[in-house]
Amino acid sequence: MSSAQQITEDRAPDGPRPPSRLRQLAAASVGNAVEWYDWYAYSFLAVYFADQVFPKGAGNSLVPLLATFGVFAVGFFMRPVGGLVLGAVADRRGRRAALTLTILLMGGGSLLVALTPTYAATGVLAPIVLVVARLVQGLSVGGEFAASTTFLVESAGPGRRGLFSSFQYVSTTLGQLLASGTGALLAALLTERQMGQWGWRIAFLGGALLSLLGLWIRRGAQETLPQAADAAESPDGAQRAARPGLFEGLRRHPRQSLLICGITAGGTLAYYTWTTYLPTYAQVNAGFDKGDALTVGTLSLAFFALLQPLGGLLSDRIGRKPLLLAFGLGFAVLSVPLLHLVTGAFVSLLLVQCAGMVLLTGYTSVAAAVNAEVFPARVRAAGIGFPYSFTVALFGGTAPYVGTWFKQAGHPDLFPWYVAALCLVSFFVYLALPETARRPLEE
């Protein structure tokens, strides 16, 4: 069967027209990109609004930045709740219902960040508003990964699950790229004083508007969990009674839940270090220019997005496991030398970030497929959502905070070793992982 035939199917002779796979891919990817734009705008612009929301400590200029990244980590700890609750919505009410809810929550959280008052004007209310906004966004992102991962993989044709799953990080990266590009553009057009006073708010207002666009696009998605529609239409409640419980995935599949934690631990730390924290790491540890750091981040993210489908296609041919092993061993061996190569030179940061992106693709291009292939359809979204989001919160969301803390404590060289050690742990998990590329999805 050709690729075109796999992407677009004809009307079945005895049933409704199946969904166009291109349309399904667009519905998940565009909405996901908008969702992650809202999320990542925070980390890229933190250096500009930290002083506005948090007071400085006595003689320590890192205190506002440390507090801002602390709130970034707090938002991550709502992700397991979102993965569990909104994942359960996806398993009970359908993937489309969950995807609609997640983008509404993200848009509302972005609007709240844009309207956050300054500490000088309202005192402690300013950080409280920021924390509430990040909690709402964390809930949304936790549910987004669970629902969109499941939706993408279930929408894929035979032998294309790796390719389709790679668009999870293509769209995530495009959202991050849009956030980085918006930050770089604002930094180029405005003075640093203007950026700190009001320029950063423009990006979050734009995110709230983009969420409405994503909502409109997702309205055209078709459900990939038919029993969800059957349950909603059941007059006697029998189908409703058959819906999975909130903790059914954890209770019935504890081994799979632990496996997802091990798969994710090194990957999420490396991902957030290279795609989110590295520009700040270069600024804090090598005196790198803020504007140049945003430019390097934008260029390397564009490169990263182009790599994802290639990794997904390769995994459909040779399997998921070889790519995961290359990622785990590569980061375990090279994290320390790569991060020590970061200097104040533009080229050094660009090369280091792009080299890490190549290795990172071994994880990101297949992570969604591997996670979805572990659980049966009945509990797939919630089964993925909670252990994945819990691990991301524990290791990924804290990466900027831990890196900044090491610097404040006078031991910045320990952070690269921390990244290498956790990637080594995941490498051993990958060694024990069964190959899932050619297994049919468990219904």
Tab-separated table of N, CA and C in Angstrom, residues 47-48 180 183-184 187-188 192 283 288-298 346:
chain	number	residue	atom	x	y	z
A	47	VAL	N	13.408	35.604	32.134
A	47	VAL	CA	14.488	36.529	32.491
A	47	VAL	C	14.031	37.986	32.414
A	48	TYR	N	12.932	38.247	31.691
A	48	TYR	CA	12.447	39.617	31.553
A	48	TYR	C	11.436	40.009	32.630
A	180	SER	N	9.873	30.978	21.138
A	180	SER	CA	11.233	31.509	21.086
A	180	SER	C	11.347	32.630	20.058
A	183	GLY	N	9.718	35.730	21.323
A	183	GLY	CA	10.587	36.378	22.301
A	183	GLY	C	11.747	37.099	21.646
A	184	ALA	N	12.376	36.443	20.640
A	184	ALA	CA	13.497	37.066	19.937
A	184	ALA	C	13.053	38.320	19.179
A	187	ALA	N	12.417	41.073	21.653
A	187	ALA	CA	13.691	41.563	22.177
A	187	ALA	C	14.407	42.453	21.158
A	188	ALA	N	14.221	42.163	19.869
A	188	ALA	CA	14.856	42.967	18.826
A	188	ALA	C	14.151	44.302	18.622
A	192	GLU	N	15.491	46.581	26.443
A	192	GLU	CA	15.394	45.638	27.566
A	192	GLU	C	14.474	46.192	28.654
A	283	GLN	N	23.653	31.946	29.648
A	283	GLN	CA	23.664	33.309	30.186
A	283	GLN	C	24.262	33.343	31.589
A	288	PHE	N	26.543	34.676	28.386
A	288	PHE	CA	26.023	34.768	27.020
A	288	PHE	C	24.961	35.861	26.936
A	289	ASP	N	24.933	36.579	25.824
A	289	ASP	CA	23.970	37.654	25.620
A	289	ASP	C	22.547	37.093	25.551
A	290	LYS	N	21.580	37.767	26.200
A	290	LYS	CA	20.200	37.281	26.241
A	290	LYS	C	19.591	37.168	24.850
A	291	GLY	N	19.727	38.214	24.063
A	291	GLY	CA	19.159	38.206	22.723
A	291	GLY	C	19.765	37.130	21.844
A	292	ASP	N	21.102	36.968	21.907
A	292	ASP	CA	21.769	35.925	21.125
A	292	ASP	C	21.345	34.533	21.580
A	293	ALA	N	21.114	34.356	22.876
A	293	ALA	CA	20.679	33.061	23.391
A	293	ALA	C	19.321	32.683	22.811
A	294	LEU	N	18.411	33.641	22.713
A	294	LEU	CA	17.107	33.376	22.112
A	294	LEU	C	17.234	33.032	20.632
A	295	THR	N	18.159	33.709	19.930
A	295	THR	CA	18.375	33.424	18.512
A	295	THR	C	18.917	32.020	18.300
A	296	VAL	N	19.890	31.624	19.111
A	296	VAL	CA	20.445	30.263	19.028
A	296	VAL	C	19.355	29.240	19.313
A	297	GLY	N	18.533	29.500	20.336
A	297	GLY	CA	17.448	28.585	20.656
A	297	GLY	C	16.486	28.416	19.496
A	298	THR	N	16.176	29.497	18.805
A	298	THR	CA	15.267	29.447	17.665
A	298	THR	C	15.847	28.616	16.526
A	346	PHE	N	28.898	32.746	20.076
A	346	PHE	CA	27.637	32.360	19.438
A	346	PHE	C	27.715	30.945	18.863
